[in-house]
Coordinates of C-alpha atoms and ligand atoms in Angstrom, one line a residue:
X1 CA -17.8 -47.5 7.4
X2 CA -16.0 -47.7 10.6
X3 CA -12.7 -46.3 10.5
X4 CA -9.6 -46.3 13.2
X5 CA -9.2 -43.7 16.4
X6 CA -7.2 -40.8 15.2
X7 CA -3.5 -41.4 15.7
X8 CA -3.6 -45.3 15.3
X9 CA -2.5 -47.5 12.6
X10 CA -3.2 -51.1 11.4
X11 CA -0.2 -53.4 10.5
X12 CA -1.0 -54.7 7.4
X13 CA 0.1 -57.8 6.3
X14 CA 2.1 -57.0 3.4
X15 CA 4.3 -54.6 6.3
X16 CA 4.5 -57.1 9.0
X17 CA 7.5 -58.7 8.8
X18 CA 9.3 -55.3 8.9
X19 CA 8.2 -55.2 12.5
X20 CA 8.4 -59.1 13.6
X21 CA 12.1 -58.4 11.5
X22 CA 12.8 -55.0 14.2
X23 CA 11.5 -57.6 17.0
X24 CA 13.5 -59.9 16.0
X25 CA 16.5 -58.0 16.0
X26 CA 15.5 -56.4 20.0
X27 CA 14.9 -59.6 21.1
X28 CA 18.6 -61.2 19.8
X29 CA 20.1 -58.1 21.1
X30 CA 18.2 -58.6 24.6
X31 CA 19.4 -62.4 24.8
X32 CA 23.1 -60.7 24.0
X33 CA 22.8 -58.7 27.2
X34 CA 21.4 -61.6 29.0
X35 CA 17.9 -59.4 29.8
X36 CA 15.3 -61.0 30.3
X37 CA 11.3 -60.2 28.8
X38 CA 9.0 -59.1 31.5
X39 CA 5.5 -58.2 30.5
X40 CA 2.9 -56.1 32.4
X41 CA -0.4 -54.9 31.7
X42 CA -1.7 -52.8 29.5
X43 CA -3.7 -51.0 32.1
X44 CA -2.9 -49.8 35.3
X45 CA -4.1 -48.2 38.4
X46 CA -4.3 -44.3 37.0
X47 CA -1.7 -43.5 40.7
X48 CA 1.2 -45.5 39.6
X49 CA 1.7 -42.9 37.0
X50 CA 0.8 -39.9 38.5
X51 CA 3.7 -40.8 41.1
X52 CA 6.0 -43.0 38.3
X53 CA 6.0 -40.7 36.0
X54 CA 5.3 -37.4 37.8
X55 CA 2.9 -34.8 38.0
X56 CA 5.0 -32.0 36.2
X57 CA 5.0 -34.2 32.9
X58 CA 3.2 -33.2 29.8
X59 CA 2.7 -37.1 30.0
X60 CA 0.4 -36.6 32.9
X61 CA -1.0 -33.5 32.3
X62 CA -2.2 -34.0 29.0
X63 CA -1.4 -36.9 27.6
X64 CA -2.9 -39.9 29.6
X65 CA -5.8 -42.2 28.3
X66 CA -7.6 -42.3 31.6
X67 CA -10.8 -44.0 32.4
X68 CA -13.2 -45.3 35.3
X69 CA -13.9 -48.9 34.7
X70 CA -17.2 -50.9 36.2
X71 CA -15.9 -51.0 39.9
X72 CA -15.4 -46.6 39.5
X73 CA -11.5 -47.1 39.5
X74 CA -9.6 -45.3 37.8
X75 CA -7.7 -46.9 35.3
X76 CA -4.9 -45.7 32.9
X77 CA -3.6 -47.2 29.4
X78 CA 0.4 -47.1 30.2
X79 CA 1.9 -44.6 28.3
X80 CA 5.2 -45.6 28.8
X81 CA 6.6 -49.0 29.9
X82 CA 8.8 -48.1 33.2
X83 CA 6.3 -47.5 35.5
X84 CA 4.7 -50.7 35.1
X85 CA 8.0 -52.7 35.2
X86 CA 9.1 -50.5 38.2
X87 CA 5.6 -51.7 39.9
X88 CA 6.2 -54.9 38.9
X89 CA 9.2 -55.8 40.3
X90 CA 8.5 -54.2 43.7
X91 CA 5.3 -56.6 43.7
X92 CA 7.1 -59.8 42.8
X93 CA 10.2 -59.0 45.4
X94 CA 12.4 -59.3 42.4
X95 CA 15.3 -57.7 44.1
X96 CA 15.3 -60.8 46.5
X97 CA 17.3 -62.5 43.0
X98 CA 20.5 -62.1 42.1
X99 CA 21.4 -58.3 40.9
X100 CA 21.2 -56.6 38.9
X101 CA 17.9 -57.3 37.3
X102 CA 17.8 -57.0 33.8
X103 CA 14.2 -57.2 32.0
X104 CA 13.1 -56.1 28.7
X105 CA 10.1 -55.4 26.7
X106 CA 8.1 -54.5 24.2
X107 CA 5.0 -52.8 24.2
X108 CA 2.2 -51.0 23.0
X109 CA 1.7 -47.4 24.4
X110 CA -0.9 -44.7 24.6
X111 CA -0.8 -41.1 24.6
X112 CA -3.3 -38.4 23.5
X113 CA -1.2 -36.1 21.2
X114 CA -2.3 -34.2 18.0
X115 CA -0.9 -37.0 15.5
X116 CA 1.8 -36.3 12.9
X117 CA 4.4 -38.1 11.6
X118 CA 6.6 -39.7 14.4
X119 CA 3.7 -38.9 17.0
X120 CA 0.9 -41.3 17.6
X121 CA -1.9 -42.2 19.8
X122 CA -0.8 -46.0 20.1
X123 CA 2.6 -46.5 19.5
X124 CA 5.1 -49.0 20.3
X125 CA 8.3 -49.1 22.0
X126 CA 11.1 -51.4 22.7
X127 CA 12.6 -51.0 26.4
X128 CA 15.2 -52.4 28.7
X129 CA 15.7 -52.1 32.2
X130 CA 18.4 -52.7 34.6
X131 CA 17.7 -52.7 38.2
X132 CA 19.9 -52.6 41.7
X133 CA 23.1 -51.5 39.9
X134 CA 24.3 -48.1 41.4
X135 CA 27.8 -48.2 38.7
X136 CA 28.5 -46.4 35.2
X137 CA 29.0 -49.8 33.8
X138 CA 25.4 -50.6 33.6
X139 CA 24.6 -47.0 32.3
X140 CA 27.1 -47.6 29.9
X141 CA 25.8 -51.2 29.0
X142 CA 22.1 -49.7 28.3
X143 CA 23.6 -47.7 26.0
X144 CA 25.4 -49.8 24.4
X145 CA 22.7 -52.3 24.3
X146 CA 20.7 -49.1 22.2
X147 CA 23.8 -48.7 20.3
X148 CA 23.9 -52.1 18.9
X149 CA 20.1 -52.3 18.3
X150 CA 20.0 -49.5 15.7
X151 CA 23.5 -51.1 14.5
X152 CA 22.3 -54.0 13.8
X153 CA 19.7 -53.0 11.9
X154 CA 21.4 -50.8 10.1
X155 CA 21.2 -47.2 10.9
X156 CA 24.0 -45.1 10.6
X157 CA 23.5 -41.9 10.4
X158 CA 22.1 -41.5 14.4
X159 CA 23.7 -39.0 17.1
X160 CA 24.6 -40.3 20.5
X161 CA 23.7 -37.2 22.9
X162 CA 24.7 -37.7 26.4
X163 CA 24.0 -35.3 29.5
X164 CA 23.9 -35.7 33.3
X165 CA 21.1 -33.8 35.4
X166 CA 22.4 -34.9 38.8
X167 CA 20.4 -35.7 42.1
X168 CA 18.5 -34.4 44.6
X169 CA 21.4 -32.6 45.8
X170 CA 22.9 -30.9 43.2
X171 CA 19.8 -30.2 40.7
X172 CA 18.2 -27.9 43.6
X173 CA 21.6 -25.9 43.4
X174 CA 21.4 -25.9 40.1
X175 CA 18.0 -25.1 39.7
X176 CA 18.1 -21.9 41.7
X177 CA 20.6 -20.9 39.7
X178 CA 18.6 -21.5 36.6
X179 CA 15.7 -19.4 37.7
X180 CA 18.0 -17.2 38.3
X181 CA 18.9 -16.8 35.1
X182 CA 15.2 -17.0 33.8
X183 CA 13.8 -14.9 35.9
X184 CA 14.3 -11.6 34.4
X185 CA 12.7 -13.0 30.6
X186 CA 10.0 -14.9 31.9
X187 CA 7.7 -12.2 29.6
X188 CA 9.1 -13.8 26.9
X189 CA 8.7 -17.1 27.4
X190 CA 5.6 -20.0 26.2
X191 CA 2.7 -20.2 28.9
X192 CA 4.1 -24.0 29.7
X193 CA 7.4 -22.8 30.4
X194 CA 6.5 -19.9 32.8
X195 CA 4.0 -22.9 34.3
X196 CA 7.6 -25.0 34.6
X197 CA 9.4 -22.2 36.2
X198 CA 7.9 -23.1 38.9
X199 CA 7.6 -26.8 39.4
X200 CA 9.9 -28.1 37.4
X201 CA 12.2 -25.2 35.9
X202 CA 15.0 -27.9 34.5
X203 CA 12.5 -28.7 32.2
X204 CA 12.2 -25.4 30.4
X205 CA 15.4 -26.6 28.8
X206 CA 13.4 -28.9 26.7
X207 CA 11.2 -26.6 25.2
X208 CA 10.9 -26.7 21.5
X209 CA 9.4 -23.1 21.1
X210 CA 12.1 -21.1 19.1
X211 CA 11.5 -18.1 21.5
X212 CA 12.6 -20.4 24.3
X213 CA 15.5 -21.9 23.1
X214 CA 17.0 -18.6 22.3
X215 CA 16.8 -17.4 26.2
X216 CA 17.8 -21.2 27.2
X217 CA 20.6 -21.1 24.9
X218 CA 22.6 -18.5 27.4
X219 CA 21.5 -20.5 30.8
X220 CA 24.0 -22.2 32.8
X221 CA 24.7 -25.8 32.3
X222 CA 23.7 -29.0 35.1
X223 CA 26.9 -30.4 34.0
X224 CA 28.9 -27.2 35.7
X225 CA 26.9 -27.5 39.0
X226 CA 26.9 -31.7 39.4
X227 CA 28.5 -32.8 43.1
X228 CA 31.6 -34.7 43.3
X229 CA 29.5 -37.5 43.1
X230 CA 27.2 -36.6 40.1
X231 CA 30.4 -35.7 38.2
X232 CA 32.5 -38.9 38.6
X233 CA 29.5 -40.9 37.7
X234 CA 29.3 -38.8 34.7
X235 CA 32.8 -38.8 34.1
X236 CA 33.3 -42.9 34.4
X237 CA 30.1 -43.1 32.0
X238 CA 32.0 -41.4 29.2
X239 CA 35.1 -43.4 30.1
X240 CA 33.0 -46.3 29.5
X241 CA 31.5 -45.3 26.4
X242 CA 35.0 -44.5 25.2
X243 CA 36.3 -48.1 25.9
X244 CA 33.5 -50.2 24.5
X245 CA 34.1 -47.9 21.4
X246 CA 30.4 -46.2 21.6
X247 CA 30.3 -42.4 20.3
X248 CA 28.7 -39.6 21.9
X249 CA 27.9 -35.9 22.1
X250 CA 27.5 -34.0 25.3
X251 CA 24.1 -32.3 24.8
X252 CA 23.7 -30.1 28.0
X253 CA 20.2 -28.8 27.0
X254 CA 18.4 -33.0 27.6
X255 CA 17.0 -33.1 30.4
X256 CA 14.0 -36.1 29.3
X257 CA 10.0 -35.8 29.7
X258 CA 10.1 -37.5 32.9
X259 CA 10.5 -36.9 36.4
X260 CA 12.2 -39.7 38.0
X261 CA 16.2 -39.2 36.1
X262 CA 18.6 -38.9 38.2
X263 CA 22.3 -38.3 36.7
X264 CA 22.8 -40.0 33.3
X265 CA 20.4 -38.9 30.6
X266 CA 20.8 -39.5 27.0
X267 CA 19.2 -39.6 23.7
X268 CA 19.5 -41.3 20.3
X269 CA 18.6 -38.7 17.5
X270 CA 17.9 -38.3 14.0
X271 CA 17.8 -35.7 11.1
X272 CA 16.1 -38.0 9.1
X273 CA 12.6 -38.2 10.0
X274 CA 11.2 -34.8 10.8
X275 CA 10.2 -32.8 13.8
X276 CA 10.1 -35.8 16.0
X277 CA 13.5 -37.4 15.9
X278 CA 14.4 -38.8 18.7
X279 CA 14.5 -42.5 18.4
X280 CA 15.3 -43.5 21.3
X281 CA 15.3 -41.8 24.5
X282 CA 17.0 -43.1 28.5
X283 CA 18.7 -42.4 31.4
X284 CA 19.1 -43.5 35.2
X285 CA 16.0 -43.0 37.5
X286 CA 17.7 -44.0 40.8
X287 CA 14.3 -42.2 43.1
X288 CA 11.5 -44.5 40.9
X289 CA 11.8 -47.4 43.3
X290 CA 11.3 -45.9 46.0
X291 CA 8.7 -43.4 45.3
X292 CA 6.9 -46.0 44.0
X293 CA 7.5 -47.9 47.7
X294 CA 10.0 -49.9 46.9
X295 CA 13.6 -50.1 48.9
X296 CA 15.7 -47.5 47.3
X297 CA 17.1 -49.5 44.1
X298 CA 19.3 -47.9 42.0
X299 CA 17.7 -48.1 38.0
X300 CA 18.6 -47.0 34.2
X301 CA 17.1 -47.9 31.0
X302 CA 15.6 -47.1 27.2
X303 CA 12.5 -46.8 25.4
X304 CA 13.0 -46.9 21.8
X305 CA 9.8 -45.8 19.8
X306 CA 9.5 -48.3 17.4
X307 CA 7.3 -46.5 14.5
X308 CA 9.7 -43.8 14.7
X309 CA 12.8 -46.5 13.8
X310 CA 10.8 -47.8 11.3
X311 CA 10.4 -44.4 9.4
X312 CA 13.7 -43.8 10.3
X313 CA 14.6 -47.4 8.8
X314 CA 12.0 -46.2 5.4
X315 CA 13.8 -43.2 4.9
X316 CA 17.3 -44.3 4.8
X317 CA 16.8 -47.4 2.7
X318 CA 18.1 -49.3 6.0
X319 CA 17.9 -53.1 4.0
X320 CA 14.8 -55.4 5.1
X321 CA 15.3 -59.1 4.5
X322 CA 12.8 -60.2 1.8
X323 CA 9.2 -61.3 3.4
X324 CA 9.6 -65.5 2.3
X325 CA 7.1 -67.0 0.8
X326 CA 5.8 -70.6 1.6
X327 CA 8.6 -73.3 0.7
X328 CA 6.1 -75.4 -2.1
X329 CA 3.2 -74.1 -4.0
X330 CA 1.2 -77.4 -4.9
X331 CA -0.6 -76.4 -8.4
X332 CA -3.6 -79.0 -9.6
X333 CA -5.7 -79.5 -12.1
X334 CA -8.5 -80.5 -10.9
X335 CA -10.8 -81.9 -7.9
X336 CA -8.6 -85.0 -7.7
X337 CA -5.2 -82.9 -7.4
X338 CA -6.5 -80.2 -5.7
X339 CA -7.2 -83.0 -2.8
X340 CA -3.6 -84.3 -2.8
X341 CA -2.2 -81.1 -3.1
X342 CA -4.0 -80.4 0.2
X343 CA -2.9 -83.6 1.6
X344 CA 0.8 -82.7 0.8
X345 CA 0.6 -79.5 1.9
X346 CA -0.3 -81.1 5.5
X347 CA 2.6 -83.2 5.3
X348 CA 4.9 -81.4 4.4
X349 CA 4.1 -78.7 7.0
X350 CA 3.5 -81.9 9.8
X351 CA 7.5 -82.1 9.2
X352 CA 8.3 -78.4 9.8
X353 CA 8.2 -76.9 6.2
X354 CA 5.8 -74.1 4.6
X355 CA 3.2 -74.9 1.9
X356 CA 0.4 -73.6 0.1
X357 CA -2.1 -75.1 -2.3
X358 CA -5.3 -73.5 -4.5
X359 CA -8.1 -72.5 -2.5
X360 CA -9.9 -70.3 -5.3
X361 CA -10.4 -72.9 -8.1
X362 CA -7.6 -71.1 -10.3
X363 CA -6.7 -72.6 -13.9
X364 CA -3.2 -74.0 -13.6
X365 CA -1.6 -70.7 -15.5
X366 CA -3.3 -69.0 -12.8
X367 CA -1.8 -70.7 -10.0
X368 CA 1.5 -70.6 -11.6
X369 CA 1.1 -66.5 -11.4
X370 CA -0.6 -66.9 -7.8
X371 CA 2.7 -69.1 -7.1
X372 CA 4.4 -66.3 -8.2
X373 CA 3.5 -63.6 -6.3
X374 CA 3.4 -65.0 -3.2
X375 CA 6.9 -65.7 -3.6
X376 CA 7.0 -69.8 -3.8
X377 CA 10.1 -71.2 -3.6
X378 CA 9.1 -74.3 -5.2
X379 CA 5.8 -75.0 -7.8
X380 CA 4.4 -78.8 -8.5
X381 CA 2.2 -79.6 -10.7
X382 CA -0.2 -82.8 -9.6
X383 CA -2.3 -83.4 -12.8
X384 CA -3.4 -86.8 -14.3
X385 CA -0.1 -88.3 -15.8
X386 CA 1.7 -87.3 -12.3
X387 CA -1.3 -89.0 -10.6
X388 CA -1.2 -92.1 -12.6
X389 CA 2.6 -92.5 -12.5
X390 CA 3.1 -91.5 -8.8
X391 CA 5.6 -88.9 -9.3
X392 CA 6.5 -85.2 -10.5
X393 CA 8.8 -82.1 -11.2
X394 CA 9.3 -79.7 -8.6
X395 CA 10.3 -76.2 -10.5
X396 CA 12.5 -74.0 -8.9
X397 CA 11.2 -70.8 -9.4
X398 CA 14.2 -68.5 -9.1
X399 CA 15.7 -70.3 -11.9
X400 CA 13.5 -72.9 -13.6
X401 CA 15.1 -76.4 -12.6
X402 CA 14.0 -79.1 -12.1
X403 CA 13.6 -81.9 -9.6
X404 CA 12.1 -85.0 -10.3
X405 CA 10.4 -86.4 -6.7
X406 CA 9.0 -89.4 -6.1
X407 CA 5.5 -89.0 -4.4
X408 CA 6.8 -90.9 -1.2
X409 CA 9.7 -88.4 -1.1
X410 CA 7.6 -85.2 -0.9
X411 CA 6.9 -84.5 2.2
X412 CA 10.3 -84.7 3.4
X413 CA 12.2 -82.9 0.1
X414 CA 10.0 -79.8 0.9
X415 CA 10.1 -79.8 5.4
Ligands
ATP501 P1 8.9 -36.5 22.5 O1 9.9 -35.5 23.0 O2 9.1 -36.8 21.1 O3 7.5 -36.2 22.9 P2 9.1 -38.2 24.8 O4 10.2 -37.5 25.6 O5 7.7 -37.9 25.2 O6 9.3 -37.8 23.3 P3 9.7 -40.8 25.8 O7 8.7 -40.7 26.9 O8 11.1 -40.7 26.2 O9 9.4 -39.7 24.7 O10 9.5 -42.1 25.0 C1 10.6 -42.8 24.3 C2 10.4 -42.8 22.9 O11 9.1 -43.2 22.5 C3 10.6 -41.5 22.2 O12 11.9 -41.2 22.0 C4 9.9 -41.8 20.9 O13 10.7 -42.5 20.0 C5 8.8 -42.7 21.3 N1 7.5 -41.9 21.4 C6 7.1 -41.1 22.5 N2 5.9 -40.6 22.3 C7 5.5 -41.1 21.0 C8 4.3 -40.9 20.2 N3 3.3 -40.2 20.7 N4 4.2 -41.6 19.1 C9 5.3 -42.3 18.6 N5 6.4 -42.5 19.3 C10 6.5 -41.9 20.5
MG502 MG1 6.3 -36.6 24.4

């Protein structure tokens, strides 16, 4: 037997409507905040990550399903979705619409980790991106567009944690001043942090390693070094929060995975799931645009990963709306019936209803207990006498009743 890549996982239809219900949900909340989809491919030129997401990342250092295709290009599955959308709207001159530019998606994504739960090799994530707006207000309107996505579904025990890493400017201040500090117990340290030291020393912060996040717990804070700028911003983020009613934590320690934040960072986080619980992870990536040769455009968005909500969703007892079953079951008793159960079935699903008929050659107990299962609203029986007299009962089966029908009146009873 062939089985699936390690770190992949089938849907199965008995689960799929918790994820259409999820997309569902992102998709209303989208259309609330008047973004629109935008989808990309699935692959891309192996470059646009190396420069979207940044050469510093564990992303592209370890992570990245890379391959040559026919023509000897390198070609890489995305493993996140802003890169792509970033590419995307440089390509298509969407800045020459109105701004900002507000796009959503949702995606498939690849990275190769060592699986566990929360961590897979294809995942999925739910993201939203707002381009060409330089103000808190949009900051603050991606988060609240996160905020009422895991509300409306539900969740909530979650924990806001905001932070600001600053820009260009103010983060090689910072920075120095971080190494600083870091120098003297670089012994101590994980071999990826005392590789980061070097290249990308704000991310030592995110280290997970307990022997690291003792020495990190002392160092000095971004938020004490940001320029006047950097701090206002930061400043008129949390005013915002604070007036659309959202609730946060400052967490000075997230910095994100990924090069390209500039100023707000934040995360949505759980205690609910394990190890991995960060739901939902964003900021503002004002250099993207332009390192990716765009006109500098001012950016900030999400990605929440969407098999981590669902365990999150699992573990909580978050409420699913029941998985309907088809509107009629049309139960017969023999060739005959069976025949214009199939016919009704097509009629009454020409006229926009849901129907289901006997396909195995089941007794008429047994399609009563098919029926059953499947969740039928509705079960009618078409044996001789209804045949012969042109009419039937439909039964309720939540609580027995009946409806006499008329076989003219079927198809539009059950649409
Ligand atoms: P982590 O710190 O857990 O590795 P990350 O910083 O790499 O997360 P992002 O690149 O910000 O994650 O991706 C956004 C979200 O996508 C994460 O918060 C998480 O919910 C989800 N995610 C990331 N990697 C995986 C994965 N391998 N499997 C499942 N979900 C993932
Ligand atoms: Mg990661």
């Amino acid at each position: 037997m062939i089985s699936a890549p390690k770190g992949t996982k089938d849907v199965l239809p008995q689960d799929s409507y918790k994820w259409q219900y999820i997309e569902d949900v992102a998709r209303k909340v989208a259309k609330d905040f008047n973004l629109k989809e935008i989808r990309t491919p699935v692959f891309e030129h192996t470059e646009l990550f190396l420069r979207g997401v940044g050469d510093t990342t564990d992303i592209v250092n370890k992570e990245m399903y890379t391959f040559k295709d026919k023509g000897d290009r390198s070609i890489t599955l995305k493993p996140e979705g802003t890169a792509g959308v970033a590419r995307a709207y440089i390509e298509n001159g969407l800045s020459n619409g109105p701004l900002p530019v507000k796009m959503y998606y949702i995606i498939p994504a690849f990275r190769y980790e060592r699986p566990q739960a929360g961590r897979l090799r294809e995942f999925h994530q739910f993201g939203i991106e707002v381009y060409g707006s330089p103000s808190p207000l949009a900051d603050a309107e991606v988060i609240s567009a996160a905020a009422l996505f895991l509300d409306r579904l539900g969740i909530k025990k979650i924990k806001l944690n905001i932070n600001s890493i600053g820009c260009k400017t103010c983060r090689a201040e910072y920075n120095a001043k971080l190494k600083e500090y870091l120098r003297p117990h670089l012994g101590e340290m994980c071999a990826t942090c005392r590789e980061r030291f070097d290249k990308n020393p704000l991310r030592i912060l995110d280290c997970k390693e307990e022997g690291c996040k003792k020495i990190t717990a002392g160092a000095p804070r971004m938020i004490d070094y940001l320029c006047d700028d950097c701090a206002a911003h930061f400043h008129e983020v949390q005013a915002c929060l604070k007036a659309g009613g959202t609730e946060f934590n400052i967490d000075s320690n997230i910095v994100r995975g990924l090069d390209y934040y500039t100023k707000t960072v934040f995360e949505f986080v759980s205690e609910d799931i394990g190890a991995q619980g960060t739901v939902c992870g964003g900021g503002r990536y004002d250099g993207l645009i332009e390192e990716l040769g765009g006109n500098p455009t001012p950016a900030v968005g999400f990605a929440v990963g969407l098999e981590r909500l669902l365990l999150l969703m699992e573990n909580t007892g978050s409420p699913f709306p029941a998985d309907g079953g088809p509107g009629v079951f049309f139960a017969a008793m023999d060739d005959e019936g069976r025949r214009l159960a199939f016919s009704f079935a097509v009629k009454v699903r020409a006229l926009g209803g849901s129907a289901e008929c006997d396909k195995m050659g089941r007794s008429l107990k047994a399609q009563f207990k098919y029926a059953d299962k499947i969740g039928a609203k509705y079960v009618v029986v078409l044996g001789e006498s209804e045949i012969a007299a042109g009419k039937c009962s439909a039964k309720l089966m939540s609580d027995g009743s009946i409806t006499e029908l008329k076989f003219e009146d079927i198809p539009q009873f059950f649409a």
